[in-house]
Amino acid sequence: ITGISHVINYDIPDNPEDYVHRVGRTGRMGAAGKAFTFVSSSEGDQLTKVEMFINKMLDSWELSDGEKDGNSDEPINA
C-alpha cells in the first residue's frame, strides 16, 4: 500500500519487531509519516521492549482524567 502518512496502533504489540513493521508502513520508499500508539499503564513492559529494540525513547503524552472522558477544554499535544 503506497501513500500511508499515518499509522495508529490501538494496542502495542507484544513483539517489538511487529511494532517496527507496523510503523514502518509510513516510511516506504523514502516517504515520511507519523505513528501513534495508545499504551495503557499495564503495557509498560511492551513499550520498554520496543524502546530497547529501536534504541530510542519514544515521545509520549499522558491524558488527564478529563481528557480521557472527553470533558476537557484543553487540547491534547500530539
XYZ file of N, CA and C in Angstrom:
234
model
N 0.858 -1.175 0.000
C 0.000 0.000 0.000
C 0.899 1.232 0.000
N 0.704 2.114 -0.940
C 1.512 3.327 -1.010
C 0.734 4.507 -0.429
N 1.484 5.546 -0.054
C 0.858 6.789 0.383
C 0.316 6.791 1.794
N 0.776 5.901 2.648
C 0.311 5.909 4.041
C 1.102 6.968 4.799
N 0.405 7.955 5.345
C 1.079 9.041 6.058
C 1.007 8.898 7.571
N 0.042 8.107 8.063
C -0.123 7.931 9.500
C -0.491 6.487 9.812
N 0.055 6.002 10.924
C -0.318 4.694 11.455
C -0.778 4.924 12.885
N -1.932 4.372 13.226
C -2.446 4.482 14.593
C -2.614 3.080 15.142
N -1.844 2.786 16.193
C -1.918 1.491 16.874
C -2.816 1.647 18.098
N -3.869 0.870 18.159
C -4.759 0.924 19.318
C -4.272 0.024 20.438
N -3.258 -0.764 20.146
C -2.590 -1.558 21.171
C -1.135 -1.676 20.766
N -0.283 -1.942 21.726
C 1.127 -2.097 21.432
C 1.412 -3.595 21.310
N 2.093 -4.005 20.247
C 2.346 -5.437 20.066
C 3.260 -5.999 21.157
N 3.117 -7.282 21.431
C 3.998 -7.957 22.383
C 5.414 -8.076 21.831
N 5.528 -8.160 20.512
C 6.805 -8.365 19.866
C 7.302 -7.036 19.279
N 8.482 -6.540 19.713
C 8.985 -5.261 19.204
C 9.153 -5.232 17.681
N 9.504 -6.364 17.078
C 9.652 -6.402 15.619
C 8.326 -6.102 14.926
N 7.211 -6.563 15.515
C 5.890 -6.272 14.951
C 5.594 -4.773 14.996
N 6.002 -4.117 16.088
C 5.813 -2.671 16.199
C 6.567 -1.959 15.076
N 7.841 -2.318 14.898
C 8.662 -1.681 13.866
C 8.054 -1.930 12.482
N 7.563 -3.125 12.246
C 6.933 -3.447 10.970
C 5.695 -2.573 10.748
N 4.875 -2.411 11.773
C 3.653 -1.597 11.642
C 3.975 -0.148 11.324
N 4.854 0.467 12.125
C 5.121 1.892 11.939
C 5.961 2.143 10.697
N 6.669 1.133 10.234
C 7.454 1.276 9.021
C 6.613 1.508 7.790
N 5.334 1.256 7.868
C 4.433 1.482 6.738
C 4.407 2.945 6.319
N 4.745 3.865 7.234
C 4.702 5.287 6.900
C 5.961 5.741 6.175
N 7.021 4.948 6.165
C 8.296 5.385 5.597
C 8.746 4.604 4.382
N 7.854 4.078 3.629
C 8.211 3.309 2.444
C 8.796 4.206 1.357
N 9.853 3.735 0.748
C 10.479 4.393 -0.404
C 10.829 5.854 -0.110
N 11.375 6.119 1.066
C 11.834 7.453 1.422
C 10.756 8.409 1.879
N 9.514 7.962 1.956
C 8.422 8.825 2.411
C 8.532 9.055 3.916
N 7.880 10.080 4.396
C 7.836 10.381 5.828
C 6.418 10.207 6.326
N 6.294 9.944 7.607
C 4.973 9.797 8.190
C 5.036 9.825 9.698
N 3.912 9.664 10.321
C 3.791 9.664 11.786
C 3.121 8.382 12.233
N 3.534 7.913 13.399
C 2.904 6.747 14.003
C 2.509 7.103 15.430
N 1.303 6.738 15.797
C 0.790 6.967 17.142
C 0.381 5.619 17.722
N 0.695 5.395 18.978
C 0.352 4.137 19.636
C -0.251 4.444 20.996
N -1.434 3.919 21.236
C -2.062 4.049 22.546
C -1.479 2.969 23.455
N -0.995 3.382 24.633
C -0.373 2.454 25.574
C -0.981 2.696 26.951
N -1.506 1.640 27.563
C -2.031 1.763 28.924
C -0.899 1.502 29.910
N -1.134 1.844 31.159
C -0.111 1.631 32.182
C 0.248 0.156 32.327
N -0.675 -0.731 31.998
C -0.386 -2.163 32.098
C 0.488 -2.674 30.947
N 0.715 -1.841 29.935
C 1.525 -2.235 28.783
C 2.925 -1.633 28.810
N 3.338 -1.144 29.976
C 4.644 -0.504 30.104
C 5.805 -1.397 29.716
N 5.710 -2.676 30.026
C 6.792 -3.601 29.663
C 6.959 -3.704 28.151
N 5.840 -3.761 27.426
C 5.925 -3.836 25.968
C 6.558 -2.563 25.394
N 6.190 -1.411 25.945
C 6.763 -0.147 25.484
C 8.267 -0.126 25.723
N 8.697 -0.568 26.894
C 10.125 -0.621 27.208
C 10.859 -1.537 26.237
N 10.265 -2.679 25.901
C 10.888 -3.602 24.948
C 11.060 -2.953 23.577
N 10.045 -2.204 23.138
C 10.136 -1.518 21.846
C 11.256 -0.484 21.895
N 11.287 0.323 22.947
C 12.315 1.356 23.052
C 13.712 0.748 23.098
N 13.872 -0.353 23.765
C 15.177 -1.025 23.799
C 15.528 -1.578 22.416
N 14.553 -2.121 21.717
C 14.780 -2.702 20.397
C 15.219 -1.641 19.385
N 14.580 -0.459 19.427
C 14.922 0.599 18.476
C 15.996 1.543 19.025
N 16.414 1.310 20.270
C 17.451 2.104 20.930
C 17.091 3.589 20.957
N 15.833 3.857 21.300
C 15.352 5.239 21.355
C 14.146 5.322 22.275
N 14.090 6.391 23.073
C 12.901 6.657 23.881
C 11.869 7.332 22.984
N 10.656 6.840 22.996
C 9.589 7.418 22.187
C 8.962 8.614 22.893
N 8.548 9.604 22.119
C 7.821 10.742 22.686
C 6.501 10.236 23.240
N 6.059 10.829 24.342
C 4.788 10.389 24.921
C 4.035 11.565 25.522
N 2.742 11.399 25.588
C 1.842 12.360 26.209
C 0.882 11.579 27.078
N 0.632 12.098 28.256
C -0.292 11.431 29.172
C -1.606 12.195 29.183
N -2.689 11.464 29.072
C -4.012 12.075 29.121
C -4.442 12.253 30.566
N -5.012 13.401 30.880
C -5.552 13.599 32.224
C -6.935 12.951 32.285
N -7.496 12.840 33.463
C -8.812 12.219 33.619
C -9.872 12.924 32.792
N -9.846 14.256 32.739
C -10.826 14.998 31.954
C -10.712 14.708 30.472
N -9.486 14.557 29.986
C -9.279 14.257 28.571
C -9.724 12.841 28.239
N -9.608 11.926 29.192
C -9.976 10.533 28.942
C -11.467 10.394 28.672
N -12.285 11.180 29.391
C -13.728 11.024 29.201
C -14.329 12.147 28.351
N -13.458 12.928 27.695
C -13.938 13.933 26.753
C -14.449 15.212 27.387
N -14.177 15.449 28.671
C -14.707 16.622 29.348
C -13.707 17.757 29.480
N -12.576 17.664 28.812
C -11.578 18.698 28.933
C -11.684 19.698 27.796
N -11.477 20.983 28.119
C -11.419 22.011 27.090
C -9.995 22.232 26.604
N -9.028 21.576 27.249
C -7.626 21.729 26.909
C -7.268 20.832 25.733
N -6.503 21.355 24.754
C -6.083 20.496 23.646
C -5.054 19.480 24.103
N -4.996 18.382 23.414
C -4.011 17.334 23.683
C -2.841 17.567 22.749
N -1.618 17.616 23.288
C -0.434 17.751 22.455
C -0.245 16.501 21.655
N 0.021 16.635 20.376
C 0.260 15.471 19.529
C 1.350 15.739 18.542
